[in-house]
Amino acid sequence: MHHAFTIRALLKQLPVRIETAVAYGDRLLLGTATGALLVYQVSEADRDRVPTLTLVETKKSFARKAVEQLGVIKEAGVLVCLADGMVTLYDLHTLANATPLTNTRGAHIIALHTGVDHIDGIPTLVSKLATYGKRKVVVLEWRDAEFYKSFEFSAAEKIVAMQFSAPGLLVLSTAREFLTLQLPRGQWDDLFPADTASLRTVAGGMAVGHSVDAAGSSDTAPGPQTSAPSGGMWGSWALSLSGSSADVQTTIARMPSDKLLLCHKDTGVFINSAGKLCRNEYSEPMVFSRAPIGITYTSSYAVAISHDSTPPTQPPSSSGSTGNSNPPAPRFNVEV
């Protein structure tokens, strides 16, 4: 068994439940069940020193309800927050100047992408934010760090997961199938069914497990599109920990070299930025020991987090019973 990483706890016994996390640069932002936002500075680690987290700011009333998802558009200096069924934008540096996006009411998913798009032959840094709620996909676009415009597209079915594969292509999943949405044309196309058997079939055969123990954005003719490189060893990532494992059926995660990993339960396949299967590079699907709720990557490894289905034990009370008025915190597994 190959041990790729060593796992160390950097934060223990926090007084609030963490619902979502996002990392960028040397900052780690944690959204909580109470609506508070915790901002930590992460020190660099080396062979002889474990990284440390220093709490630099606490926003107790950051959101009225639980912070469900966070995202960062670093190039535009924007922090994206999904809470109470609506997306709000904040100044990334001050965490102030809240701008609620009223046309995103009912949202429960967000996706972000930044890349270079050739608009009218001019290389332009394009950032996009997509949200879904109430059978509607809303896409906001920034060009060279300045807000450009927003688009809205109707969805025939409920969307359960989505991610950009390129500035002009959004990959989504319903409960039944994976889809693509071409931007800004609004053209929907089917990819393949979103079930384990179909993923193993389209990937070219039955799977062999790969898991190891870890103990076109413009309204003019688009040109070449590339993703902006992420800094450091790790890909910039965001993670939502809310919901039960039963709620998480499908995950779409960004991978290196402009690829996406499309997972249903424990099985995933790779597609490229054009939405085509990567058959030549990956002849078999990737299989996890548990259905992931979030996936990121570093170097040549995919790192997944999943709910631990093992019932947690509770210490006995003074009366000798194991009853506890406070429900136990959810537990998670990390797989590489």
Coordinates of C-alpha atoms in Angstrom, one line a residue:
M1 CA 0.0 0.0 0.0
H2 CA 1.4 3.3 -1.1
H3 CA 1.2 6.1 1.5
A4 CA 1.3 9.3 -0.5
F5 CA 0.7 11.8 2.3
T6 CA 0.7 12.2 6.0
I7 CA -2.5 13.7 7.5
R8 CA -2.1 16.1 10.4
A9 CA -4.9 17.9 12.2
L10 CA -4.1 21.7 12.2
L11 CA -7.4 22.8 13.8
K12 CA -9.0 20.9 16.6
Q13 CA -12.2 21.2 18.6
L14 CA -13.5 24.3 16.9
P15 CA -16.5 25.8 18.8
V16 CA -18.6 25.9 15.5
R17 CA -19.3 23.5 12.8
I18 CA -17.5 24.2 9.5
E19 CA -19.7 24.0 6.4
T20 CA -17.4 25.1 3.7
A21 CA -13.8 26.0 3.1
V22 CA -11.8 27.8 0.4
A23 CA -8.1 28.4 0.0
Y24 CA -6.2 30.9 -2.0
G25 CA -2.6 32.2 -1.6
D26 CA -1.7 31.9 2.1
R27 CA -5.3 32.3 3.2
L28 CA -7.8 29.7 4.4
L29 CA -11.4 30.9 4.7
L30 CA -13.9 28.7 6.7
G31 CA -17.7 29.3 6.5
T32 CA -19.6 28.1 9.5
A33 CA -23.1 26.8 10.4
T34 CA -23.8 30.0 12.4
G35 CA -23.0 32.3 9.4
A36 CA -19.6 33.3 10.7
L37 CA -16.5 33.5 8.6
L38 CA -13.1 32.5 10.0
V39 CA -10.0 33.8 8.1
Y40 CA -6.7 32.0 8.8
Q41 CA -3.2 32.6 7.5
V42 CA -1.3 29.5 6.5
S43 CA 2.4 29.3 7.1
E44 CA 4.6 27.5 4.6
A45 CA 5.7 24.0 5.5
D46 CA 8.9 22.2 4.8
R47 CA 10.4 18.8 5.7
D48 CA 11.1 19.8 9.3
R49 CA 8.1 22.1 10.0
V50 CA 4.4 21.4 10.1
P51 CA 2.3 24.3 8.6
T52 CA 0.5 26.4 11.2
L53 CA -2.8 28.3 11.0
T54 CA -3.1 31.7 12.6
L55 CA -6.6 33.2 13.0
V56 CA -6.4 36.7 11.6
E57 CA -10.0 37.7 11.4
T58 CA -13.5 36.6 12.5
K59 CA -16.7 37.9 10.9
K60 CA -19.4 36.7 13.3
S61 CA -22.3 38.1 11.3
F62 CA -20.9 37.4 7.9
A63 CA -24.2 35.7 6.8
R64 CA -27.6 35.5 8.4
K65 CA -27.7 31.7 8.0
A66 CA -25.1 28.9 7.4
V67 CA -22.4 29.6 4.8
E68 CA -23.0 26.9 2.3
Q69 CA -20.3 27.6 -0.3
L70 CA -17.4 30.0 -0.8
G71 CA -15.4 30.9 -3.9
V72 CA -12.7 33.3 -4.8
I73 CA -12.3 35.3 -8.0
K74 CA -8.8 36.5 -7.2
E75 CA -8.3 38.4 -10.4
A76 CA -11.4 40.6 -9.8
G77 CA -10.8 40.8 -6.0
V78 CA -14.1 39.1 -5.3
L79 CA -15.2 36.7 -2.6
V80 CA -18.3 34.7 -3.5
C81 CA -20.6 33.5 -0.8
L82 CA -23.7 31.2 -1.1
A83 CA -25.9 31.4 2.0
D84 CA -29.6 31.3 2.6
G85 CA -30.3 30.5 -1.0
M86 CA -28.7 33.5 -2.5
V87 CA -25.2 34.5 -3.8
T88 CA -23.5 37.6 -2.4
L89 CA -20.3 39.2 -3.6
Y90 CA -17.7 40.7 -1.1
D91 CA -14.5 42.7 -1.5
L92 CA -11.9 39.9 -1.2
H93 CA -9.4 42.1 0.7
T94 CA -11.8 43.8 3.2
L95 CA -14.6 41.2 3.3
A96 CA -17.0 44.2 3.2
N97 CA -19.1 46.0 0.6
A98 CA -21.6 43.1 0.3
T99 CA -23.5 43.0 -3.0
P100 CA -26.4 40.6 -3.0
L101 CA -27.3 39.1 -6.4
T102 CA -31.1 39.1 -6.2
N103 CA -31.4 37.2 -9.5
T104 CA -29.8 34.2 -7.8
R105 CA -32.5 33.6 -5.2
G106 CA -33.0 29.9 -4.7
A107 CA -29.4 29.1 -5.7
H108 CA -27.7 26.0 -4.2
I109 CA -24.7 25.5 -6.5
I110 CA -21.9 27.8 -7.7
A111 CA -19.0 27.3 -10.1
L112 CA -16.1 29.5 -11.0
H113 CA -13.6 29.7 -13.8
T114 CA -10.8 32.1 -14.9
G115 CA -8.9 31.7 -18.1
V116 CA -7.5 33.6 -21.1
D117 CA -9.9 34.0 -24.0
H118 CA -9.1 35.7 -27.4
I119 CA -11.9 38.2 -27.9
D120 CA -11.7 40.0 -31.3
G121 CA -8.2 38.7 -31.5
I122 CA -7.1 40.2 -28.2
P123 CA -6.1 38.0 -25.3
T124 CA -8.4 38.8 -22.4
L125 CA -8.5 37.5 -18.9
V126 CA -12.0 36.3 -18.4
S127 CA -13.5 35.2 -15.1
K128 CA -17.0 33.6 -14.7
L129 CA -19.3 32.8 -11.9
A130 CA -22.2 30.4 -12.6
T131 CA -25.1 29.7 -10.1
Y132 CA -28.0 27.4 -10.3
G133 CA -31.4 27.6 -8.6
K134 CA -35.1 27.4 -9.5
R135 CA -34.4 25.8 -12.9
K136 CA -32.2 28.7 -13.9
V137 CA -28.5 29.0 -14.6
V138 CA -27.1 32.6 -14.0
V139 CA -23.6 33.3 -15.4
L140 CA -21.7 36.5 -14.5
E141 CA -18.6 37.5 -16.5
W142 CA -15.6 39.7 -15.7
R143 CA -13.1 40.8 -18.3
D144 CA -9.7 41.9 -17.2
A145 CA -11.0 42.2 -13.7
E146 CA -13.9 44.5 -14.7
F147 CA -17.5 43.3 -14.5
Y148 CA -18.9 42.8 -18.1
K149 CA -22.4 41.4 -18.0
S150 CA -24.6 38.5 -16.8
F151 CA -26.5 35.9 -18.7
E152 CA -29.5 33.7 -17.8
F153 CA -30.4 30.2 -19.1
S154 CA -33.4 28.0 -18.4
A155 CA -32.8 24.4 -17.3
A156 CA -35.3 21.7 -18.1
E157 CA -34.3 19.6 -15.1
K158 CA -32.9 20.2 -11.7
I159 CA -29.1 20.5 -11.7
V160 CA -27.2 18.7 -9.0
A161 CA -23.6 19.5 -9.9
M162 CA -21.7 21.8 -12.3
Q163 CA -18.2 23.0 -13.2
F164 CA -16.6 25.0 -16.0
S165 CA -14.4 23.0 -18.4
A166 CA -13.5 26.2 -20.4
P167 CA -14.6 29.8 -20.4
G168 CA -17.3 29.0 -22.9
L169 CA -18.4 25.5 -21.7
L170 CA -20.2 24.6 -18.6
V171 CA -20.5 20.9 -17.6
L172 CA -23.5 20.0 -15.5
S173 CA -25.3 17.0 -14.1
T174 CA -29.0 16.2 -13.4
A175 CA -30.0 13.1 -11.4
R176 CA -30.1 11.2 -14.7
E177 CA -27.4 12.5 -17.1
F178 CA -24.3 14.7 -17.6
L179 CA -24.9 17.7 -19.9
T180 CA -23.0 20.7 -21.4
L181 CA -24.1 24.3 -21.8
Q182 CA -22.4 26.4 -24.4
L183 CA -21.9 30.0 -23.4
P184 CA -23.2 32.5 -24.3
R185 CA -25.3 30.7 -27.0
G186 CA -27.2 28.7 -24.4
Q187 CA -27.1 25.5 -26.3
W188 CA -27.6 22.3 -24.2
D189 CA -26.1 19.0 -25.3
D190 CA -26.2 15.5 -23.7
L191 CA -22.9 13.8 -22.7
F192 CA -23.9 10.4 -21.2
P193 CA -26.0 9.0 -18.4
A194 CA -25.0 9.8 -14.8
D195 CA -24.9 6.3 -13.3
T196 CA -22.1 4.0 -12.3
A197 CA -22.7 1.4 -15.0
S198 CA -22.8 4.0 -17.8
L199 CA -19.6 5.6 -16.6
R200 CA -17.8 2.3 -16.6
T201 CA -19.1 1.6 -20.1
V202 CA -18.1 4.9 -21.6
A203 CA -14.7 4.7 -20.1
G204 CA -14.0 1.5 -22.0
G205 CA -14.7 -1.4 -19.7
M206 CA -14.9 -2.6 -16.1
A207 CA -12.9 -0.6 -13.6
V208 CA -9.8 -1.4 -11.7
G209 CA -9.6 0.6 -8.4
H210 CA -7.0 3.4 -8.4
S211 CA -7.4 4.5 -4.8
V212 CA -4.7 4.2 -2.2
D213 CA -4.6 4.8 1.5
A214 CA -3.8 8.3 2.5
A215 CA -3.4 7.7 6.5
G216 CA -16.2 30.5 -25.1
S217 CA -17.0 33.3 -23.0
S218 CA -17.5 36.1 -25.5
D219 CA -20.4 37.2 -27.6
T220 CA -18.0 37.5 -30.5
A221 CA -16.3 34.6 -32.3
P222 CA -14.1 32.9 -29.7
G223 CA -10.5 32.0 -30.2
P224 CA -8.2 29.7 -28.3
Q225 CA -9.0 29.4 -24.6
T226 CA -6.7 28.4 -21.8
S227 CA -7.1 28.2 -18.1
A228 CA -5.2 30.5 -15.8
P229 CA -2.5 28.5 -14.0
S230 CA -3.0 27.9 -10.3
G231 CA -0.2 28.8 -7.9
G232 CA 1.8 26.5 -5.8
M233 CA 1.7 22.7 -5.6
W234 CA -2.0 22.5 -5.0
G235 CA -4.8 23.5 -7.2
S236 CA -6.9 26.3 -5.8
W237 CA -9.8 24.6 -4.2
A238 CA -13.1 25.0 -2.5
L239 CA -15.1 22.4 -0.5
S240 CA -18.6 22.2 0.9
L241 CA -19.1 19.8 3.8
S242 CA -22.9 20.4 4.3
G243 CA -25.5 17.8 3.6
S244 CA -25.5 14.0 4.3
S245 CA -23.8 11.4 2.2
A246 CA -27.1 10.3 0.9
D247 CA -27.5 13.7 -0.7
V248 CA -24.2 13.5 -2.6
Q249 CA -24.6 11.4 -5.8
T250 CA -22.6 13.3 -8.4
T251 CA -19.4 15.4 -8.2
I252 CA -17.7 17.3 -10.9
A253 CA -14.1 18.4 -10.1
R254 CA -11.4 20.3 -11.9
M255 CA -8.2 18.4 -12.6
P256 CA -4.8 19.4 -14.1
S257 CA -4.4 20.2 -17.8
D258 CA -7.9 21.6 -18.3
K259 CA -9.6 18.3 -17.5
L260 CA -12.7 17.5 -15.4
L261 CA -13.4 14.4 -13.3
L262 CA -17.1 13.5 -13.5
C263 CA -18.2 11.2 -10.7
H264 CA -21.3 9.4 -9.8
K265 CA -21.1 7.8 -6.4
D266 CA -17.7 6.0 -6.3
T267 CA -16.9 6.0 -10.1
G268 CA -15.5 8.8 -12.2
V269 CA -14.3 9.5 -15.8
F270 CA -12.1 12.2 -17.2
I271 CA -13.2 14.7 -19.9
N272 CA -11.1 17.4 -21.6
S273 CA -11.9 21.1 -22.0
A274 CA -14.1 20.4 -25.0
G275 CA -16.2 17.9 -23.1
K276 CA -14.7 14.8 -24.8
L277 CA -13.7 11.6 -23.0
C278 CA -10.0 11.3 -22.4
R279 CA -9.9 7.7 -23.6
N280 CA -6.2 7.7 -24.7
E281 CA -4.9 8.9 -21.3
Y282 CA -7.4 7.1 -19.1
S283 CA -8.5 3.7 -20.4
E284 CA -10.4 2.9 -17.2
P285 CA -12.6 4.9 -14.8
M286 CA -11.3 6.1 -11.5
V287 CA -12.9 4.2 -8.5
F288 CA -13.0 5.5 -5.0
S289 CA -13.7 3.5 -1.9
R290 CA -16.5 5.9 -1.0
A291 CA -18.5 8.4 -2.9
P292 CA -16.6 11.7 -2.7
I293 CA -18.3 15.0 -1.7
G294 CA -15.3 17.0 -2.8
I295 CA -12.1 16.5 -4.9
T296 CA -9.0 18.5 -5.5
Y297 CA -5.6 17.6 -6.9
T298 CA -1.9 18.1 -6.3
S299 CA 0.9 17.0 -8.6
S300 CA -0.2 13.6 -10.0
Y301 CA -2.7 12.8 -7.2
A302 CA -6.4 13.3 -6.9
V303 CA -7.4 14.0 -3.3
A304 CA -11.0 13.2 -2.3
I305 CA -13.0 13.7 0.9
S306 CA -16.0 11.6 1.7
H307 CA -18.4 11.2 4.6
D308 CA -17.5 8.5 7.1
S309 CA -20.5 6.2 7.5
T310 CA -19.1 4.7 10.7
P311 CA -21.4 5.8 13.6
P312 CA -19.3 7.9 16.0
T313 CA -19.1 6.9 19.6
Q314 CA -20.2 9.2 22.4
P315 CA -18.8 9.3 25.8
P316 CA -21.2 8.2 28.6
S317 CA -22.9 10.9 30.6
S318 CA -22.7 11.3 34.3
S319 CA -25.8 9.2 34.7
G320 CA -24.2 6.4 32.8
S321 CA -26.2 6.7 29.6
T322 CA -24.7 7.6 26.2
G323 CA -27.4 10.1 25.4
N324 CA -26.3 13.5 24.2
S325 CA -28.5 16.5 23.5
N326 CA -26.0 17.8 20.9
P327 CA -25.7 15.6 17.7
P328 CA -22.1 14.4 17.0
A329 CA -20.1 16.3 14.4
P330 CA -19.9 14.6 11.0
R331 CA -16.8 12.7 10.3
F332 CA -14.9 12.5 7.0
N333 CA -12.4 10.3 5.2
V334 CA -9.6 11.5 2.9
E335 CA -8.6 9.3 -0.1
V336 CA -5.7 9.8 -2.6

